[in-house]
XYZ file of C-alpha atoms in Angstrom:
452
model
C 0.000 0.000 0.000
C 1.383 3.355 -1.082
C 0.665 6.414 1.034
C 0.921 9.935 -0.475
C 1.499 12.842 1.861
C -0.059 16.193 0.998
C 2.541 18.865 1.604
C 3.427 22.337 0.392
C 6.262 24.736 0.825
C 5.848 27.740 3.064
C 7.349 29.924 0.323
C 4.153 29.506 -1.711
C 1.878 31.251 0.768
C 4.176 33.310 3.020
C 4.176 37.044 2.339
C 7.466 38.890 2.185
C 5.894 42.020 3.679
C 2.745 42.620 5.662
C 1.509 44.978 2.929
C 1.601 42.253 0.262
C -1.663 40.667 -0.868
C -2.484 37.133 0.110
C -2.009 34.686 -2.736
C -5.299 33.100 -3.810
C -5.233 29.519 -5.092
C -7.870 28.650 -7.693
C -8.919 25.410 -9.246
C -9.478 26.072 -12.960
C -11.440 22.890 -13.554
C -14.357 23.959 -15.856
C -16.572 21.347 -14.276
C -16.596 23.257 -10.993
C -17.972 26.458 -12.585
C -20.351 25.480 -15.336
C -21.759 29.040 -15.665
C -18.400 30.803 -15.949
C -18.749 31.670 -19.655
C -22.281 32.964 -19.192
C -21.159 35.163 -16.312
C -18.199 36.533 -18.285
C -20.389 37.228 -21.299
C -22.767 39.254 -19.122
C -19.818 41.160 -17.694
C -18.518 41.882 -21.200
C -21.961 43.132 -22.248
C -22.239 45.399 -19.218
C -18.686 46.659 -19.708
C -19.438 47.582 -23.329
C -22.572 49.456 -22.255
C -20.796 51.275 -19.432
C -18.046 52.321 -21.823
C -20.642 54.099 -23.959
C -22.275 55.687 -20.935
C -19.020 57.155 -19.600
C -17.630 58.178 -23.007
C -16.804 61.884 -22.637
C -13.843 62.455 -24.969
C -14.004 66.246 -25.278
C -12.050 68.047 -22.536
C -12.002 71.668 -23.647
C -11.182 74.236 -26.319
C -8.259 76.659 -26.471
C -9.260 79.871 -28.205
C -7.046 82.841 -29.003
C -6.315 82.701 -32.713
C -8.350 84.961 -34.974
C -7.926 82.837 -38.096
C -7.898 79.151 -39.020
C -5.280 76.952 -37.311
C -3.063 75.578 -40.081
C -0.271 73.641 -38.310
C 0.931 72.439 -34.927
C 4.151 71.156 -33.343
C 5.001 69.333 -30.106
C 7.875 69.975 -27.737
C 9.849 66.830 -26.795
C 10.867 68.292 -23.418
C 7.423 69.200 -22.060
C 4.243 67.123 -22.205
C 1.924 70.065 -21.678
C 3.465 72.375 -24.301
C 2.227 72.638 -27.890
C 2.791 75.208 -30.643
C 0.172 76.313 -33.144
C 0.301 78.488 -36.248
C -2.621 80.158 -37.987
C -3.473 81.545 -41.401
C -2.898 85.150 -40.273
C 0.744 84.508 -39.319
C 0.200 84.200 -35.560
C 2.219 81.538 -33.695
C 1.372 80.638 -30.100
C 2.803 78.457 -27.369
C 0.045 76.798 -25.323
C -0.028 75.257 -21.893
C -2.374 72.307 -22.400
C -2.949 71.782 -18.671
C -4.143 75.363 -18.134
C -5.490 75.697 -21.725
C -3.933 79.162 -22.003
C -1.450 80.953 -24.232
C 2.019 81.192 -22.706
C 3.832 83.118 -25.423
C 3.279 84.540 -28.913
C 5.729 84.638 -31.816
C 4.741 87.473 -34.197
C 6.478 88.280 -37.461
C 5.043 86.229 -40.329
C 3.142 88.281 -42.901
C 1.080 85.384 -44.269
C -0.160 81.936 -43.386
C 2.161 79.803 -41.250
C 2.419 76.440 -43.020
C 5.200 74.658 -41.151
C 6.161 74.359 -37.479
C 8.753 72.053 -35.945
C 10.973 71.913 -32.871
C 14.564 70.790 -32.490
C 15.615 67.559 -30.819
C 16.452 69.277 -27.534
C 13.248 71.346 -27.626
C 15.058 74.699 -27.333
C 14.561 75.853 -30.947
C 11.328 76.453 -32.839
C 11.386 76.617 -36.654
C 8.519 78.252 -38.526
C 7.950 78.885 -42.217
C 5.101 80.181 -44.324
C 3.875 81.662 -47.553
C 5.814 84.910 -46.959
C 8.976 83.079 -48.179
C 10.723 83.293 -44.790
C 12.090 80.762 -42.334
C 12.234 82.019 -38.768
C 14.117 80.496 -35.846
C 12.802 81.185 -32.339
C 14.268 80.553 -28.924
C 11.653 78.648 -26.929
C 10.998 80.360 -23.554
C 10.549 77.155 -21.596
C 11.153 78.834 -18.224
C 7.635 80.223 -18.395
C 6.178 76.718 -18.577
C 7.093 76.177 -14.926
C 4.584 78.717 -13.661
C 1.636 79.753 -15.819
C -0.005 81.898 -13.161
C 1.807 84.911 -14.619
C 0.388 84.238 -18.061
C 0.475 87.493 -19.979
C 0.916 86.193 -23.514
C 4.316 87.846 -23.880
C 5.794 88.180 -27.354
C 9.104 86.764 -28.451
C 11.471 87.900 -31.176
C 13.084 85.559 -33.739
C 16.739 84.718 -33.289
C 17.208 84.434 -37.074
C 15.179 85.171 -40.221
C 16.043 83.585 -43.579
C 14.373 84.922 -46.727
C 14.197 82.515 -49.631
C 12.980 82.427 -53.239
C 9.652 80.618 -52.834
C 6.833 80.036 -50.374
C 7.006 77.190 -47.887
C 4.323 74.560 -47.251
C 5.817 72.416 -44.507
C 8.770 71.753 -42.219
C 10.182 68.971 -40.094
C 13.235 68.460 -37.889
C 15.435 65.400 -37.576
C 14.581 63.137 -34.641
C 18.249 62.934 -33.686
C 20.306 65.612 -35.413
C 20.699 69.324 -36.099
C 19.238 69.579 -39.612
C 15.676 70.474 -40.554
C 13.832 70.352 -43.882
C 11.395 72.745 -45.538
C 9.256 72.055 -48.586
C 7.605 74.201 -51.206
C 8.791 74.414 -54.792
C 11.589 72.050 -53.753
C 12.958 70.216 -50.707
C 15.558 72.272 -48.827
C 17.786 70.966 -46.032
C 18.880 73.614 -43.539
C 21.475 73.915 -40.797
C 20.474 76.384 -38.016
C 24.010 77.824 -38.103
C 23.833 78.744 -41.803
C 21.597 81.240 -43.594
C 21.192 79.177 -46.783
C 20.181 75.554 -47.383
C 23.023 73.052 -47.191
C 21.275 70.844 -49.762
C 18.292 70.952 -52.105
C 16.333 68.215 -53.865
C 13.911 68.495 -56.753
C 11.947 65.902 -58.735
C 9.482 67.623 -61.039
C 8.067 71.136 -60.828
C 5.066 70.562 -58.567
C 4.545 71.936 -55.075
C 5.652 69.699 -52.199
C 3.028 69.732 -49.439
C 4.493 67.900 -46.441
C 7.739 66.348 -45.195
C 8.624 63.863 -42.421
C 11.973 62.534 -41.222
C 12.292 58.815 -40.483
C 12.502 58.171 -36.713
C 14.876 55.246 -37.230
C 17.292 56.844 -39.700
C 17.838 60.605 -39.514
C 19.054 60.673 -43.146
C 15.773 59.357 -44.628
C 12.776 61.607 -45.248
C 9.537 61.311 -47.186
C 7.462 64.003 -48.897
C 4.039 64.247 -50.496
C 3.475 66.572 -53.443
C 0.625 68.022 -55.490
C 1.545 65.776 -58.459
C 0.029 62.882 -56.410
C 3.459 61.500 -55.525
C 5.153 60.166 -52.406
C 8.933 60.560 -52.651
C 11.687 59.057 -50.508
C 14.935 61.018 -50.073
C 18.297 60.036 -48.644
C 20.533 62.885 -47.472
C 23.610 60.757 -48.222
C 22.692 60.713 -51.932
C 22.738 63.577 -54.390
C 19.316 62.715 -55.858
C 15.937 61.402 -54.634
C 15.708 57.653 -54.114
C 12.193 56.461 -55.011
C 8.879 57.915 -56.051
C 5.361 56.484 -55.853
C 2.569 58.035 -57.942
C -1.052 57.539 -56.851
C -4.370 58.452 -58.459
C -5.086 61.208 -55.925
C -2.696 63.352 -53.913
C -1.683 62.860 -50.282
C -2.066 65.850 -47.972
C 0.131 64.524 -45.176
C 2.339 61.575 -44.294
C 3.671 60.184 -41.005
C 6.133 57.439 -40.029
C 5.338 54.788 -37.446
C 7.713 55.576 -34.535
C 7.939 51.926 -33.440
C 8.221 50.431 -36.924
C 10.278 53.044 -38.795
C 10.094 51.186 -42.110
C 6.308 51.734 -42.234
C 4.475 54.995 -42.929
C 0.877 56.074 -43.451
C -0.332 58.683 -45.949
C -3.521 60.755 -45.615
C -5.132 60.920 -49.043
C -7.649 63.132 -50.815
C -9.879 60.133 -51.631
C -11.022 59.937 -47.944
C -8.731 56.969 -47.164
C -5.384 56.508 -45.430
C -2.810 54.116 -46.898
C -0.120 52.341 -44.885
C 3.000 51.369 -46.836
C 6.208 49.500 -46.221
C 9.058 51.683 -47.495
C 10.829 48.562 -48.770
C 7.863 47.612 -50.977
C 5.834 50.445 -52.465
C 3.999 48.538 -55.200
C 1.002 47.969 -52.918
C -0.400 49.335 -49.684
C -0.241 47.141 -46.606
C -3.596 48.350 -45.250
C -6.254 50.763 -46.474
C -7.875 52.658 -43.583
C -11.421 53.722 -44.461
C -14.100 55.749 -42.714
C -13.861 59.442 -43.577
C -16.295 60.913 -46.093
C -14.063 63.779 -47.238
C -10.380 64.494 -47.786
C -8.038 63.566 -44.923
C -5.945 66.640 -44.093
C -3.501 65.518 -41.407
C -2.261 62.420 -39.590
C -0.133 61.708 -36.524
C 0.963 58.484 -34.817
C 0.788 57.783 -31.099
C 4.131 57.299 -29.283
C 3.441 53.555 -29.025
C 2.968 53.218 -32.790
C -0.190 51.160 -32.257
C -2.662 53.890 -33.219
C -2.834 57.061 -35.272
C -5.223 59.991 -35.389
C -6.546 61.721 -38.495
C -8.287 65.020 -39.100
C -10.527 65.498 -42.104
C -12.378 68.045 -44.191
C -15.619 66.355 -43.050
C -15.229 68.024 -39.594
C -14.372 64.858 -37.670
C -11.346 63.431 -35.873
C -10.881 59.659 -36.059
C -8.590 57.221 -34.272
C -7.427 54.134 -36.169
C -5.636 51.019 -35.063
C -2.447 50.774 -37.109
C -3.589 47.325 -38.319
C -7.302 48.172 -38.558
C -9.182 49.129 -41.687
C -11.886 51.133 -39.860
C -11.693 53.722 -37.094
C -12.298 52.761 -33.479
C -13.362 56.283 -32.408
C -15.013 59.276 -34.096
C -14.837 62.666 -32.379
C -16.937 65.666 -33.395
C -18.677 68.692 -31.916
C -21.400 70.953 -33.228
C -19.128 73.962 -33.593
C -16.003 72.249 -34.951
C -15.347 72.984 -38.601
C -12.855 71.503 -41.083
C -9.912 69.969 -39.223
C -6.534 70.961 -40.687
C -4.081 69.509 -38.130
C -4.040 66.891 -35.383
C -1.406 65.766 -32.863
C -0.975 63.064 -30.243
C 0.632 64.169 -26.984
C 3.916 62.498 -26.114
C 2.316 60.377 -23.377
C -0.370 59.090 -25.760
C -3.197 60.115 -23.410
C -4.578 63.154 -25.230
C -5.192 64.485 -28.737
C -5.103 68.073 -29.939
C -6.938 69.162 -33.084
C -6.808 72.495 -34.888
C -9.682 73.491 -37.128
C -11.041 76.189 -39.399
C -13.017 77.812 -36.554
C -9.791 79.225 -34.988
C -9.894 76.843 -32.011
C -7.644 74.091 -30.718
C -9.544 71.280 -29.042
C -8.266 68.838 -26.447
C -9.580 65.247 -26.483
C -8.975 62.041 -24.582
C -7.440 59.264 -26.679
C -9.736 56.800 -24.857
C -13.188 58.289 -24.671
C -14.304 56.596 -21.431
C -10.970 56.709 -19.611
C -11.094 58.105 -16.091
C -8.821 61.086 -15.597
C -6.694 61.367 -12.493
C -4.932 58.837 -10.295
C -6.451 55.349 -10.175
C -6.272 53.049 -7.201
C -4.667 49.643 -7.851
C -8.063 47.956 -7.466
C -9.637 50.313 -10.003
C -6.826 49.732 -12.489
C -7.048 45.946 -12.113
C -10.821 46.082 -12.540
C -10.517 48.109 -15.752
C -7.875 45.759 -17.144
C -10.163 42.804 -16.426
C -13.139 44.456 -18.153
C -11.008 45.296 -21.197
C -9.816 41.688 -21.379
C -13.378 40.367 -21.136
C -14.552 42.710 -23.898
C -11.655 41.604 -26.089
C -12.547 37.958 -25.489
C -16.218 38.314 -26.441
C -15.955 41.103 -29.046
C -16.915 38.733 -31.879
C -20.357 37.963 -30.425
C -23.171 39.911 -32.143
C -24.556 41.898 -29.222
C -21.170 42.968 -27.828
C -19.908 43.731 -31.328
C -22.942 45.913 -32.087
C -22.560 47.969 -28.901
C -18.804 48.437 -29.271
C -18.994 49.513 -32.920
C -22.004 51.828 -32.638
C -21.293 55.572 -33.014
C -23.621 58.562 -33.133
C -22.744 60.708 -36.157
C -23.968 64.115 -37.351
C -26.685 63.786 -39.953
C -24.631 65.213 -42.886
C -21.793 62.757 -42.236
C -24.208 59.848 -41.811
C -25.893 60.650 -45.134
C -22.580 61.191 -46.902
C -21.316 57.817 -45.621
C -24.425 56.053 -46.923
C -24.095 57.799 -50.285
C -20.428 56.888 -50.558
C -21.194 53.273 -49.675
C -23.837 53.135 -52.423
C -21.405 54.589 -54.970
C -18.706 52.036 -54.090
C -21.180 49.160 -54.338
C -22.420 50.431 -57.708
C -18.858 50.678 -59.031
C -18.111 47.129 -57.861
C -21.248 45.824 -59.586
C -20.263 47.628 -62.774
C -16.776 46.109 -62.741
C -18.201 42.667 -62.070
C -20.583 42.925 -65.059
C -17.770 44.117 -67.330
C -15.627 41.202 -66.221
C -18.521 38.831 -66.754
C -19.048 39.928 -70.381
C -15.351 40.127 -71.314
C -12.965 37.484 -72.516
C -11.638 35.260 -69.722
C -8.503 36.789 -68.201
C -8.810 40.127 -70.034
C -9.940 41.968 -66.862
C -8.101 40.471 -63.882
C -9.317 41.213 -60.370
C -7.126 43.915 -58.814
C -7.071 44.260 -55.004
C -8.000 47.651 -53.582
C -4.518 47.948 -52.047
C -3.111 48.249 -55.599
C -6.029 49.954 -57.291
C -5.105 53.496 -56.230
C -1.435 53.189 -57.218
C -0.354 54.163 -60.735
C 3.351 53.348 -60.770
C 6.611 53.399 -58.864
C 9.580 55.351 -60.252
C 13.175 54.801 -59.167
């Protein structure tokens, strides 16, 4: 006869400190809890409903500009600092926490089209349609105490006048150079009054520029000739060029996957590409009903935000084809620029109605400090929703969004037009010779050619 002794080590249940939680031992045998799935499904359903009830994404508006907000820039040294430029040439430094203007940068005689900050956050670069590039010393000492907010003005440390108007600017992630675009792509050194290098491919206006986060010598531009062009500062000529059927208004690199970038297009879609393979888009992000004007990735690289001419702000998963959130207000007009904050918690949008608006990146997220129990509870509810998101009732609640009537009607009209076009192509293919009209995926349909 064999006798088994039940024993356990004291290390399994002894706490190291009196503040530590007691370890709970559970038997995961499904036969002991036959209703576990039904209980979890009910919890997922309630969690999805509560998320809609507590969804309050809009935090507040920052007003002060007297014309449309055309561009924005973040400061890498301060989470609560953001710069904005307007169509009347006014540049402002905002304290997001207080939602007030800290400092103004006057001097531009026309619309400010490009704003960017240096790697150390001490230098602000602005450019506009008045053919000037202005360098400003950022007064970051005032960000410590905003109680003495008087909206003081600052003077530029340098002004460079050039031959053409500027439409965008961007600074290297790790370096001293910055780029401006307009009639051509110019590379500047803050210590020199003329560009150290210039690139040109065609005679069309270049609209936006972004440096690669992984390689400070790589940058990408979008132009009015419907092209996306890759440049390498180590080469004397542009590297590659992709021509699409409609132009891209803005482009942004994924900070966690620097070989991937996403372009905001005029045809209401966003296209994610791999820079190593430009013959087709990786993912087509749909949802907007008008031209997408600006795009910006979150610091984690898992989401990006877009602003559109249809007066909405949308948040997309970087692998998702449809938006997970749609933000809008009654007074918000056409959105020209959007930014994620460096902690990924908030969004800032600038629109045609002269206001900057502050949003939560997660609509139902509770602001402030959470207790450990509250945080664990929220993580559990998120996991339960993720587990049962494919079930019809949970899926319907999670996906449902209230939209303004014009956008709802425009979305239905656009859906009908796409379905009609697909039916037309299918009938043509049906009455044509076999193989004469091959099926082309939508990821390739909007691309004309790639030029090297």
